[in-house]
Short mmCIF file of C-alpha atoms in Angstrom, two decimals:
data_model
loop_
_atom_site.label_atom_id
_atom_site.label_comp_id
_atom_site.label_asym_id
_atom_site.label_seq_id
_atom_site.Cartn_x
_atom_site.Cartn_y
_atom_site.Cartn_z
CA UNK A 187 124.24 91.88 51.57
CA UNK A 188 122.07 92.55 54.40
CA UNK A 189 123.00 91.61 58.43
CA UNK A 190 119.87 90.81 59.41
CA UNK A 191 120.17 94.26 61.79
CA UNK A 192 117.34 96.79 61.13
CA UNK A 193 118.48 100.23 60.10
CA UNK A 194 118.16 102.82 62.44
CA UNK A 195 118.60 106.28 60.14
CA UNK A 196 120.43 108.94 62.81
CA UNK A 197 118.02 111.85 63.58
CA UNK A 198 114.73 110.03 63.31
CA UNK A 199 112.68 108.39 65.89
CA UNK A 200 113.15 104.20 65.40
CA UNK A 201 109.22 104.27 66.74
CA UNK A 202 106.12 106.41 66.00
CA UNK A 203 106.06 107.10 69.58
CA UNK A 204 108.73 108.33 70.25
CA UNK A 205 107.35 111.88 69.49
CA UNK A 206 104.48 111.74 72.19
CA UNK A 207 106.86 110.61 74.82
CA UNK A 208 108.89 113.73 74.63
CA UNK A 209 105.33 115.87 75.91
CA UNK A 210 106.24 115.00 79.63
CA UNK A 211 103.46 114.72 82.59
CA UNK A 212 103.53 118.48 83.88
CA UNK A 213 103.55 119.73 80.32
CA UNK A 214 100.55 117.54 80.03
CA UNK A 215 98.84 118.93 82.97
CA UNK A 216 99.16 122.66 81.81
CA UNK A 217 97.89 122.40 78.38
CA UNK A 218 95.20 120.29 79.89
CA UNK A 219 94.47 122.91 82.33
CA UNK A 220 94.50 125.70 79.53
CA UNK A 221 93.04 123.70 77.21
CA UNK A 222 90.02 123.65 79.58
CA UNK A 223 89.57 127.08 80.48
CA UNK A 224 89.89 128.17 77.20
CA UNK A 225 87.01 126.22 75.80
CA UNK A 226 85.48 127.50 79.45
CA UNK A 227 85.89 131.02 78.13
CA UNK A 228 85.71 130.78 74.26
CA UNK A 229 81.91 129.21 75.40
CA UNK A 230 81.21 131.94 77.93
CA UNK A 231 82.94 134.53 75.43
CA UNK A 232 80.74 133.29 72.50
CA UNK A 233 77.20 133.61 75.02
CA UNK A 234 78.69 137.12 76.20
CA UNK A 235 78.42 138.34 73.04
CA UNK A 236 76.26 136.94 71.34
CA UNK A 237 73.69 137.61 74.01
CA UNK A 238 74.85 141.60 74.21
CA UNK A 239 74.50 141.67 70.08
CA UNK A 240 70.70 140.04 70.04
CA UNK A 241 69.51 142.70 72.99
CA UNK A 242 71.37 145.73 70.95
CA UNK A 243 69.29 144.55 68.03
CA UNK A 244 66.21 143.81 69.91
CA UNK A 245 66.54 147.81 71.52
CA UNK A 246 66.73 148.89 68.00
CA UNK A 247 64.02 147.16 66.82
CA UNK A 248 62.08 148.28 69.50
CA UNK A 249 62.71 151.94 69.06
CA UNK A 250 62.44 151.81 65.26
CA UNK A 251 58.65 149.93 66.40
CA UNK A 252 57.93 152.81 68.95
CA UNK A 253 58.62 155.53 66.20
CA UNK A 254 56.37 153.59 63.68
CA UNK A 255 53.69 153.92 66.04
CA UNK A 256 54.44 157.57 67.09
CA UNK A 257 53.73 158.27 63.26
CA UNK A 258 51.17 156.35 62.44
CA UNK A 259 49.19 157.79 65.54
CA UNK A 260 50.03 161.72 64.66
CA UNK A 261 46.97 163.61 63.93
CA UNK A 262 49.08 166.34 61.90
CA UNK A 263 48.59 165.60 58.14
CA UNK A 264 50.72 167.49 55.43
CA UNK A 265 49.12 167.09 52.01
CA UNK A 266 52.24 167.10 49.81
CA UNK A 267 52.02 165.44 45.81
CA UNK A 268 48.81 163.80 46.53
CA UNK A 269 49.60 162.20 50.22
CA UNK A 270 48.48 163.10 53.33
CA UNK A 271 52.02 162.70 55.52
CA UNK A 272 51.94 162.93 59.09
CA UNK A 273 54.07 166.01 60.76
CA UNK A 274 55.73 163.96 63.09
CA UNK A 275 57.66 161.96 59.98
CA UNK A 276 59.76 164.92 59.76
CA UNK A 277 60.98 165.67 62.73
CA UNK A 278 62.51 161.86 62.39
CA UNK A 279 65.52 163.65 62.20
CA UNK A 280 68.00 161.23 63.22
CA UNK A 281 67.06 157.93 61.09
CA UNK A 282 66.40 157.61 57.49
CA UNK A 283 62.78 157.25 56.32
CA UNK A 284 60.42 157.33 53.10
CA UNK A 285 57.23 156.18 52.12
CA UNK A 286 57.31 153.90 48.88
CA UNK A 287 54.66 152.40 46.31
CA UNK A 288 54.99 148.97 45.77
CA UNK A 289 57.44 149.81 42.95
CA UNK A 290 59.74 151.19 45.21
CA UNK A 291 59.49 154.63 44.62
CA UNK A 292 58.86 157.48 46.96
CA UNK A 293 55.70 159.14 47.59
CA UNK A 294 57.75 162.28 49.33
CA UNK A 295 60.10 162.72 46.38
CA UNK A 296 62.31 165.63 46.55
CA UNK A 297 61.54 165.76 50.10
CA UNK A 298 64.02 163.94 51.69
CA UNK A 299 67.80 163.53 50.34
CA UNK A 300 68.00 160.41 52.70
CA UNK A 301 66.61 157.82 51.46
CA UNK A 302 66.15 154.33 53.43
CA UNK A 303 67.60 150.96 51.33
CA UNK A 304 64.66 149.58 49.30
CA UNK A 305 64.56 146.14 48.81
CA UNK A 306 62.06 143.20 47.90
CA UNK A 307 60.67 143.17 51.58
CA UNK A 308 59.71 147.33 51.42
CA UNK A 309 58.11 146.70 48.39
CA UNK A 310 56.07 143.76 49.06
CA UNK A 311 54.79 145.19 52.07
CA UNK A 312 53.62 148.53 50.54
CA UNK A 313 52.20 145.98 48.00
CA UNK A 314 50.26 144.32 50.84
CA UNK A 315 52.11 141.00 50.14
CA UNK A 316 53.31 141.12 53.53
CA UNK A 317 52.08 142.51 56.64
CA UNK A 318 55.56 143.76 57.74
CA UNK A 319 59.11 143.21 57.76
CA UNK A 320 62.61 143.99 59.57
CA UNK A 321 65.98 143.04 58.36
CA UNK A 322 69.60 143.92 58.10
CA UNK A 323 71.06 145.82 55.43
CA UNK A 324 74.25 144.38 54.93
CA UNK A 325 75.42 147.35 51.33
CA UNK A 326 74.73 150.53 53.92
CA UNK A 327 75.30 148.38 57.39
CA UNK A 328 71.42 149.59 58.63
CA UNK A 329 68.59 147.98 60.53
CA UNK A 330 65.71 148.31 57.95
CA UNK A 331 61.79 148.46 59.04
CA UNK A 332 58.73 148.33 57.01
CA UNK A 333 54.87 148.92 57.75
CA UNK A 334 52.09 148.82 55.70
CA UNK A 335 50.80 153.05 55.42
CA UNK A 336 47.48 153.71 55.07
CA UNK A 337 46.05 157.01 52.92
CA UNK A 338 42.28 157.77 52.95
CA UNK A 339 41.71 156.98 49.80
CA UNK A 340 44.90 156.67 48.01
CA UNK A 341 47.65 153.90 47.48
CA UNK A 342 48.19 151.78 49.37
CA UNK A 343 51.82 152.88 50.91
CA UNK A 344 54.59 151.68 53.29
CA UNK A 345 56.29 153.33 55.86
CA UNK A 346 60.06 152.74 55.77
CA UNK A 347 62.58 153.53 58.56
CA UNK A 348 66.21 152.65 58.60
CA UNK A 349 68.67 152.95 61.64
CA UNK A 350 72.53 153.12 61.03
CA UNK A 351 73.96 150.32 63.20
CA UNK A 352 77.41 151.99 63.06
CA UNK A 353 77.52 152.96 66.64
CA UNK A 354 75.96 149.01 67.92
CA UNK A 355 78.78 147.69 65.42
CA UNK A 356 81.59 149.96 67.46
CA UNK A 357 80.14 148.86 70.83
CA UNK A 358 80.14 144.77 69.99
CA UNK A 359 83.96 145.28 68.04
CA UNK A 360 84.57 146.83 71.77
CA UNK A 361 83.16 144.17 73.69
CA UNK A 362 84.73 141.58 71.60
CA UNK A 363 88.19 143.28 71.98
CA UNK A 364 87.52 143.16 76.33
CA UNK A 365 86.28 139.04 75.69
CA UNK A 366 89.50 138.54 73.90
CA UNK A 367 91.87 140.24 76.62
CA UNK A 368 89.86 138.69 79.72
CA UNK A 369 90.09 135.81 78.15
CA UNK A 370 93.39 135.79 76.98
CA UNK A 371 94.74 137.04 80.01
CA UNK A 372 92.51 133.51 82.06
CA UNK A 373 94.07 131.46 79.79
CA UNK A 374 97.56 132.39 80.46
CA UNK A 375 96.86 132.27 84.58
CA UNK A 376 95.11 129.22 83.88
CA UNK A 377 98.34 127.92 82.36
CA UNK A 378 100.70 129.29 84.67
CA UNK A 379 98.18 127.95 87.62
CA UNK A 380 98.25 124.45 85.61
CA UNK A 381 102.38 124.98 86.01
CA UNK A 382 102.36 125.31 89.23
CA UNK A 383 100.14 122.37 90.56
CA UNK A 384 101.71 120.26 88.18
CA UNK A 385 105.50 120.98 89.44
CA UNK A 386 103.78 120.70 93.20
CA UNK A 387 101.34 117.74 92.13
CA UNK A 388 104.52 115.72 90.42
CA UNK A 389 107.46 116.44 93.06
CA UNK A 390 106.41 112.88 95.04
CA UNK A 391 106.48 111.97 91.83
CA UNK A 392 110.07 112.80 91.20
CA UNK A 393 111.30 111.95 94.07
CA UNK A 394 109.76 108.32 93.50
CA UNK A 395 112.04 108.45 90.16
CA UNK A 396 115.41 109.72 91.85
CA UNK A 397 114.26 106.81 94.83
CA UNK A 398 114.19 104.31 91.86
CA UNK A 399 117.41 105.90 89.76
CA UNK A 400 119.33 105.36 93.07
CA UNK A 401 118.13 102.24 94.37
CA UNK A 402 119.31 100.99 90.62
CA UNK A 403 122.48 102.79 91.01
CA UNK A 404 124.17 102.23 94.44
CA UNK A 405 121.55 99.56 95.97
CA UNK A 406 120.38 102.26 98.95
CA UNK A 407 116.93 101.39 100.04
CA UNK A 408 116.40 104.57 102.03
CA UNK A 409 112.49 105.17 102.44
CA UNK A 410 111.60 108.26 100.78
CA UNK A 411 109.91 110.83 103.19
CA UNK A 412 106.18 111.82 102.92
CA UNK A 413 104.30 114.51 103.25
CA UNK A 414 100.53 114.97 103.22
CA UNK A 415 97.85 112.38 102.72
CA UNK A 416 96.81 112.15 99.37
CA UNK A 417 96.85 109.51 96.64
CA UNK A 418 100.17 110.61 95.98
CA UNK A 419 101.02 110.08 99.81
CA UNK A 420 99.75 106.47 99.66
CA UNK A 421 102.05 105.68 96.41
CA UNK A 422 105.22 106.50 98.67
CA UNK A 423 104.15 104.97 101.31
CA UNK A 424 103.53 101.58 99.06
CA UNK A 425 106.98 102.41 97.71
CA UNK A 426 108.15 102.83 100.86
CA UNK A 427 107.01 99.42 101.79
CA UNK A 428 108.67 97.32 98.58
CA UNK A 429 111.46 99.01 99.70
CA UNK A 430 111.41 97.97 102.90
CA UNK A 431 109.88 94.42 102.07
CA UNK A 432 113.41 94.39 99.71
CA UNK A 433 115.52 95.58 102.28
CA UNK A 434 114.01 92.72 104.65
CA UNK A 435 114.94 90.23 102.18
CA UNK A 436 117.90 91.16 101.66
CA UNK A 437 119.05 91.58 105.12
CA UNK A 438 117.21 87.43 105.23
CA UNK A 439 119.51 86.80 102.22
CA UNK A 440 122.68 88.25 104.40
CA UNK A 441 122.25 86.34 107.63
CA UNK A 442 121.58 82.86 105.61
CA UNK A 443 124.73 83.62 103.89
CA UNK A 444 126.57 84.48 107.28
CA UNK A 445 124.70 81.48 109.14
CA UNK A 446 125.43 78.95 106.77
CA UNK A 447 129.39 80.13 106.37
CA UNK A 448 129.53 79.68 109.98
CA UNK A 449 127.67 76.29 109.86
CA UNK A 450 129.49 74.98 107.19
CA UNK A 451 132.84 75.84 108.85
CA UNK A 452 133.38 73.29 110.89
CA UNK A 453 132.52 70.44 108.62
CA UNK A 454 134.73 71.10 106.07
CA UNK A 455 137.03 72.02 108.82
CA UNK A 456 136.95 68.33 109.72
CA UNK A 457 136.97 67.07 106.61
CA UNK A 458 139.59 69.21 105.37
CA UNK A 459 141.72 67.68 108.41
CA UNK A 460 140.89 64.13 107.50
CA UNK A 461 141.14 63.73 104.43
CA UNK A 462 144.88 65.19 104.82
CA UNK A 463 145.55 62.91 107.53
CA UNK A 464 144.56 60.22 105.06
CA UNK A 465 146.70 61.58 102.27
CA UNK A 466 149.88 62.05 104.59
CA UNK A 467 149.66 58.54 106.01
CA UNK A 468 149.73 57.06 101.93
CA UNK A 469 152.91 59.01 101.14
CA UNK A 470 156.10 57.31 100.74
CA UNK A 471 158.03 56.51 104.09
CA UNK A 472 155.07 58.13 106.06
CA UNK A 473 153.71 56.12 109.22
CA UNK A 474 150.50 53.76 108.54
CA UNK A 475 147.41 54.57 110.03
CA UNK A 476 146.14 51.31 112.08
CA UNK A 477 142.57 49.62 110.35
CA UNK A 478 140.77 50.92 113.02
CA UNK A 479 141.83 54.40 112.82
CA UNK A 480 141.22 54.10 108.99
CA UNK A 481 138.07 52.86 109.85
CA UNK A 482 137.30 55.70 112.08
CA UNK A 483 138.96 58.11 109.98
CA UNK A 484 136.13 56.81 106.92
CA UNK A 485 133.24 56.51 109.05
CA UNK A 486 133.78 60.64 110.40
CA UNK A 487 134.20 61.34 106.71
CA UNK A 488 130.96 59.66 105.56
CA UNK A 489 128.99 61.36 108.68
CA UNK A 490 130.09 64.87 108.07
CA UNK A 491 129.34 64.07 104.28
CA UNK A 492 126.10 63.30 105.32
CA UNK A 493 125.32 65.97 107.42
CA UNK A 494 127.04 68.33 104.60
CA UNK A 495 124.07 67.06 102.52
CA UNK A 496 121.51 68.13 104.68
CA UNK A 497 122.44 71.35 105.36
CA UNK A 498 122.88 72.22 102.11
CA UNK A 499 119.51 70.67 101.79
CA UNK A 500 117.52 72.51 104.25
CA UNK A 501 119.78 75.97 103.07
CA UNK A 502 118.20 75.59 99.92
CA UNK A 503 115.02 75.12 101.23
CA UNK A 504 114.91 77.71 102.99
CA UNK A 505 116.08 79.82 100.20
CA UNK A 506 112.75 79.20 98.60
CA UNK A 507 111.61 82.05 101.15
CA UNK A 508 111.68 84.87 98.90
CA UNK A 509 110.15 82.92 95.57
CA UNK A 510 107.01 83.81 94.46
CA UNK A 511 104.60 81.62 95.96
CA UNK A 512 103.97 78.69 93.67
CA UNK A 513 100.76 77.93 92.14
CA UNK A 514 99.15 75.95 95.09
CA UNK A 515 96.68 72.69 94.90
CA UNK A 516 93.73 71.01 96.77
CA UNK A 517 95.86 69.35 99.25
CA UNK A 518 94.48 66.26 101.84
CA UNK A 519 96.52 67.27 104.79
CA UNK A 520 95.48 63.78 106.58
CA UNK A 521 97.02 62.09 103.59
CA UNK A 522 100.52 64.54 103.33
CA UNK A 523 100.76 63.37 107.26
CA UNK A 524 100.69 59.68 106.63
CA UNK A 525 103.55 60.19 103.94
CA UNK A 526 105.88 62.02 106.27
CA UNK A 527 104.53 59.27 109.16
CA UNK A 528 105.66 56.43 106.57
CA UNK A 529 108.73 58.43 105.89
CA UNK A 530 109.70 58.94 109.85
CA UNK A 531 109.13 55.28 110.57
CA UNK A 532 111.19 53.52 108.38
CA UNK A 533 113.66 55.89 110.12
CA UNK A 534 112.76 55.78 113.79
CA UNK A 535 113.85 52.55 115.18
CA UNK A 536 112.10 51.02 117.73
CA UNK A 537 109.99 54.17 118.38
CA UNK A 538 106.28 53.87 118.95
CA UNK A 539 103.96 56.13 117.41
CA UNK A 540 100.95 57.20 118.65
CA UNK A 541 98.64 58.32 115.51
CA UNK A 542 94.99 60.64 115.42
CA UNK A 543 94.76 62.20 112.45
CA UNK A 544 91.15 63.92 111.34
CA UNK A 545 90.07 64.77 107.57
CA UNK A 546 91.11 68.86 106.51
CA UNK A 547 91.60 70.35 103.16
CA UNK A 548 93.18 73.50 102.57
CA UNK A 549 95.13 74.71 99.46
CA UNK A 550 98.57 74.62 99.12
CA UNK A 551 102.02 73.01 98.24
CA UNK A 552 101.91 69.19 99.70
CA UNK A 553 105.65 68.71 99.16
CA UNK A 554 106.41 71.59 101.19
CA UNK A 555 103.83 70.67 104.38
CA UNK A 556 105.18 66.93 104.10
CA UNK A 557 108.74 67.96 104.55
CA UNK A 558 107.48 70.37 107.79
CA UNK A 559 105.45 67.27 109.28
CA UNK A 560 108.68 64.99 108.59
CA UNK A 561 110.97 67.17 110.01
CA UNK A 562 108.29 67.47 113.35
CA UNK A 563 108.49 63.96 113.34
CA UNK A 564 112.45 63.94 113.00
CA UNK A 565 112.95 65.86 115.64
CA UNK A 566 110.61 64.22 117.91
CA UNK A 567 112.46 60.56 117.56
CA UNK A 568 115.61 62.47 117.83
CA UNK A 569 114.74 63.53 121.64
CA UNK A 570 113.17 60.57 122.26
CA UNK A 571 114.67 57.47 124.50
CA UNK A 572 114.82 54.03 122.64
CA UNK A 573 111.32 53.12 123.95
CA UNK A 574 110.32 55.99 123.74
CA UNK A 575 106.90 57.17 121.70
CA UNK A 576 105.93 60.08 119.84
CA UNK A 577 102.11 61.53 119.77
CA UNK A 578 100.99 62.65 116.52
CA UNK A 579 97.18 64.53 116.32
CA UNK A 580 95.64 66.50 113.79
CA UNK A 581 92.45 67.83 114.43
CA UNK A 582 90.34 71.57 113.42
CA UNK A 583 89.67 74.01 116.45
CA UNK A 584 86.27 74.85 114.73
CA UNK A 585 87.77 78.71 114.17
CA UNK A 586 88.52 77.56 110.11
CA UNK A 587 91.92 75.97 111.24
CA UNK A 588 93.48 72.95 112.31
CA UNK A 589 96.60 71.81 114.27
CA UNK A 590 98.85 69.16 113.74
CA UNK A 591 100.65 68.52 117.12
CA UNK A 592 103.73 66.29 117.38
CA UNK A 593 104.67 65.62 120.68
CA UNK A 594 108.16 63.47 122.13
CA UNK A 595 108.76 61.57 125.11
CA UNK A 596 112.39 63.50 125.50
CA UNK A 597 113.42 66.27 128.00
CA UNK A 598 111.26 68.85 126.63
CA UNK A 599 112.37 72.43 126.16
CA UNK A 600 113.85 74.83 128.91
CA UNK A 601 111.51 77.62 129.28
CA UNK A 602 114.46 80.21 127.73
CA UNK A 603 114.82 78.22 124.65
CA UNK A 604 111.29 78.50 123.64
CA UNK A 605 110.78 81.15 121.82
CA UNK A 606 113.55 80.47 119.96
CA UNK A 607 113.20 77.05 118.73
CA UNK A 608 111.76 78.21 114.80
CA UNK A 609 115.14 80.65 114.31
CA UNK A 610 117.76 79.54 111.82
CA UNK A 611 120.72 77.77 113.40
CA UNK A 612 119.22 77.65 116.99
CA UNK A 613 120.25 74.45 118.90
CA UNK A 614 119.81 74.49 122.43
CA UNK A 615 122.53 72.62 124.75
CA UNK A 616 120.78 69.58 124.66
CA UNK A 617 120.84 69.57 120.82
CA UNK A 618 124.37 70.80 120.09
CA UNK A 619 125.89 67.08 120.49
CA UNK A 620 123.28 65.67 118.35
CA UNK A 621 123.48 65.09 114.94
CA UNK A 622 121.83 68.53 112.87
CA UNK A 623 122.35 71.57 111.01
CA UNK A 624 119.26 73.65 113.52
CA UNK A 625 117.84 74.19 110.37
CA UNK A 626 114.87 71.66 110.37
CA UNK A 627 112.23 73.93 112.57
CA UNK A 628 113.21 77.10 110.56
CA UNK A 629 112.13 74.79 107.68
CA UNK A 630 108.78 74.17 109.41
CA UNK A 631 108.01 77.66 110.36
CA UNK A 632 108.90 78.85 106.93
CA UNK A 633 106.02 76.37 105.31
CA UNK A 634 103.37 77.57 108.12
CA UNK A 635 103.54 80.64 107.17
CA UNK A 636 103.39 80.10 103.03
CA UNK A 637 100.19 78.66 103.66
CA UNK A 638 99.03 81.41 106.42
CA UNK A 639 99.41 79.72 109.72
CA UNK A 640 101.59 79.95 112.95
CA UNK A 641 103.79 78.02 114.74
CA UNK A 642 104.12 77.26 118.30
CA UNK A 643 106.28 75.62 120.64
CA UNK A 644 105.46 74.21 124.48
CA UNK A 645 105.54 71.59 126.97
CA UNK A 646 103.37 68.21 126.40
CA UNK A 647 101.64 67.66 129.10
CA UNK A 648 103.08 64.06 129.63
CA UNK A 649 106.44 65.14 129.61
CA UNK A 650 108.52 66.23 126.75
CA UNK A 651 107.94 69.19 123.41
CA UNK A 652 105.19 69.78 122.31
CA UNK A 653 105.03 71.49 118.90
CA UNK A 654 102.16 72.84 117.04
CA UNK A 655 101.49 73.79 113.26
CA UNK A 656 98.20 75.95 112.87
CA UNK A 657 96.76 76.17 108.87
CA UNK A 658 93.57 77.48 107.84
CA UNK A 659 91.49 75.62 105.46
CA UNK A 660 87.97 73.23 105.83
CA UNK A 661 87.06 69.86 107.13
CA UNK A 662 87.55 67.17 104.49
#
C-alpha cells in the first residue's frame, strides 16, 4: 500500500535542477569569460584566415594574368604542327601550360609532357563560348586559367595555364596551426583571468555567506568589514545595516524585557505579600484581620491588579515596535482627537477642557494615534489640580505638518527631566507617587514616529507641560 510519501530513489536528483545548481557562481564567471573570448577569437581566427587565403589566391591569379599577357604580347612566333606559338610560352618553365581546341586537345602535342587539367571551362573558351575563365582544380590541387588564343588564320585556340597551389596550401595549413595555438593559448588566460576575478569579484560575496552561516549559528551580529566602493561594497554595507537594524532590535527587545521585570517586581511583590497575609489570617487558630484592614487589604489588591493590567497593556503595545508596519488608512485626525477627548472626559473628573481642533488628513493607523492623544490627555488630568484645565489644539504649521499640543495646568517639568520624558519607564519625582507604569509617553513617541513625526516636550506658557505631537499629512 502506498504512504502517501513520494519516493526519493538514492543517487538521483529529487528535482531537474538540481544539476544546474551544482555549476557554482565563479565557475559561471570563467566559462563565461572563455566562452567569450573564444567566440572573440574563433571570429577573428576565421577573418585571419580567410582574408590571408582570398589575397594568396588573388596574387596567383594575378601572376597567372600577368604571364597571359606576357605571351600573348611576344612577338617571337614558332611555327610548330600548323600554329604559330609564341617563344616566350616556353620558357614558362615553372607552371603547366598548353594550348587546346575546343575538343580539348593540344595544339603543341608532344611538346610538352605537362599538361594543364582540361575541363568544360578550357574547352568552352577555346570554343569561344566564353570569354575566359579561372577556377580551382580540386583532382591535381591547381589554380587553372584560360584565355581565348588567337592564330592568323587558324583555329580558334585557348591558352591554358595552371599553377600548383601546393606551396599556398602549406602556408594557410601553417597559419591555421599559429590561429589555433594563439588562440588556444587566449582562451586558456582568458579562463584563468575569468578565475581570478571571479575568486576576487565573489570574496564579499563569501564573506556575506559565512556573515549569514554565523549569524544563523551562534546569533553574532558582527558587521562584516568592507573594502572598496563598488556594487559589491554597497551590498555589505546594506548587510551591514540589517544587521545592525537587528542588533538594535534586539538590544530594544532586551531592555523591555529588563524594564518590565523590574517594573513588574514590585507589584507582584505586593501582591504576593497580601494575598498571604490574607491566606494566613483564614487558617485555623490564626488571628482575624479587623474589616477595615480586610478592606484595605482588598482595595491594595484590586489597585495593583489594575495597574498590573496596564502595564502589561502598554508592554504589549509597545512591543508592536518591531512589527511590520500595518497596512495604514485615510485617517481624520480631528475626528481620532475627539474619540480620545470623549474617552479622557468620562475619566477626568471635574477637569475643564479647553478644545481647538482644525481639519488634517494624513494616512495611518487611527487606533494607534487615538491611544497617543488619550494617553496626552491622561497624563495631562493626572498633573492637573481638581479645577484645574487642560488645553487641547491641533492646528498645521503650513510646512505639510500639523501639531496636536496638550497642555496641563500642573507643575510642569523640571528642566533636567525634559529630555527624558518619551523613554520607557521614566517617572520623574513628581510622578513616582502617582499612579503609572512610565510607560504611557513611550507609547506616544512610539506612534509619532510610525507615522513619521516627532515628539516634543516643554513648558506651556501659562504654567504647566506642554507636549507636542508633529505628523505630516494635508489639510482636511
Amino acid at each position: 500500500m502506498s504512504s502517501g510519501v513520494p519516493t526519493v530513489v538514492v543517487g538521483q536528483d529529487p528535482t531537474p535542477e538540481a544539476g544546474r545548481r551544482r555549476l557554482s557562481l565563479g565557475f559561471r564567471v570563467t566559462m563565461l569569460a572563455a566562452v567569450c573570448v573564444a567566440g572573440a577569437v574563433a571570429l577573428a581566427s576565421f577573418g585571419a584566415y580567410f582574408t590571408v587565403r582570398d589575397n594568396l589566391y588573388s596574387q596567383i591569379d594575378e601572376s597567372l594574368n600577368a604571364r597571359v599577357s606576357t605571351v600573348l604580347n611576344d612577338r617571337d612566333v614558332i611555327r610548330t604542327g600548323g600554329a604559330e606559338i609564341p617563344g616566350y610560352i616556353f620558357k614558362l618553365a615553372d607552371v603547366q601550360f598548353d594550348i587546346i581546341y575546343s575538343n580539348g586537345e593540344s595544339a603543341l602535342r608532344d611538346q610538352i609532357t605537362d599538361r594543364p587539367p582540361i575541363g568544360p571551362q578550357e574547352r568552352q573558351v577555346a570554343a569561344r563560348t566564353t570569354g575566359q575563365s579561372i577556377r580551382t582544380d580540386g583532382r591535381t590541387d591547381s589554380r587553372v586559367l584560360a584565355v581565348p588564343y588567337e592564330v592568323t588564320g587558324g583555329t580558334p585556340l585557348a591558352l591554358v595555364i595552371a599553377q600548383p597551389l601546393e606551396g599556398t596550401k602549406r602556408t594557410l595549413n601553417e597559419l591555421s596551426v599559429v590561429l589555433l595555438l594563439i588562440g588556444g593559448a587566449g582562451i586558456i588566460v582568458a579562463a584563468l583571468a575569468g578565475t581570478v576575478v571571479a575568486r576576487g569579484g565573489l570574496r564579499p560575496v563569501e564573506r556575506l555567506t559565512q556573515a549569514t552561516e554565523r549569524v544563523a549559528k551562534t546569533g553574532d551580529l558582527t558587521p562584516i568589514p568592507i573594502s572598496g566602493d563598488d556594487e559589491l561594497a554597497r551590498l555589505t554595507h546594506s548587510f551591514n545595516t540589517m544587521l545592525g537594524t537587528v542588533a538594535e532590535s534586539q538590544e530594544r527587545q532586551r531592555q523591555l524585557v529588563a524594564d518590565a521585570g523590574h517594573e513588574l517586581r514590585t507589584p507582584l511583590t505586593s501582591l504576593r505579600t497580601n494575598l498571604e497575609l490574607l491566606l494566613a489570617a483564614n487558617r485555623a487558630g490564626a488571628p482575624k484581620l479587623a474589616d477595615s484592614d480586610r478592606v484595605d487589604i482588598e482595595a491594595d489588591i484590586g489597585a495593583q491588579l489594575d495597574e498590573l493590567t496596564q502595564l502589561i497593556g502598554d508592554l504589549v503595545e509597545l512591543a508592536r515596535a518591531d512589527e511590520p508596519r500595518a497596512q495604514f488608512e485615510r485617517v481624520e485626525l480631528a475626528e481620532v482627537v475627539e474619540r480620545a477627548l470623549d474617552r479622557a472626559r468620562r475619566r477626568a473628573g471635574e477637569i475643564e477642557f479647553d478644545v481647538d481642533l482644525r481639519p488634517w488628513v494624513l494616512s495611518g493607523d487611527s487606533s494607534s494615534l487615538e491611544r497617543a492623544v488619550l494617553n496626552l490627555l491622561d497624563n495631562a488630568v493626572k498633573f492637573s489640580p481638581v479645577d484645574g484645565h487642560v488645553r487641547l489644539r491641533l492646528y498645521p504649521l503650513g510646512d505639510g505638518t500639523a501639531v496636536v499640543e496638550v497642555a496641563d495646568s500642573g507643575p510642569g517639568i523640571a528642566e533636567e527631566d525634559l529630555p527624558k520624558v518619551f523613554d520607557r519607564f521614566y517617572r520623574s519625582s513628581e510622578a513616582r507617587t502617582l499612579p503609572g507604569s512610565g510607560l504611557g509617553l513611550a507609547i506616544v513617541k512610539q506612534a509619532a514616529e510610525r507615522h513619521g513625526g516627532t515628539v516634543y516636550a516643554g513648558q506651556a506658557p501659562g504654567g504647566g507641560a506642554l507636549l507636542t505631537i508633529r505628523l505630516p499629512g494635508v489639510p482636511g
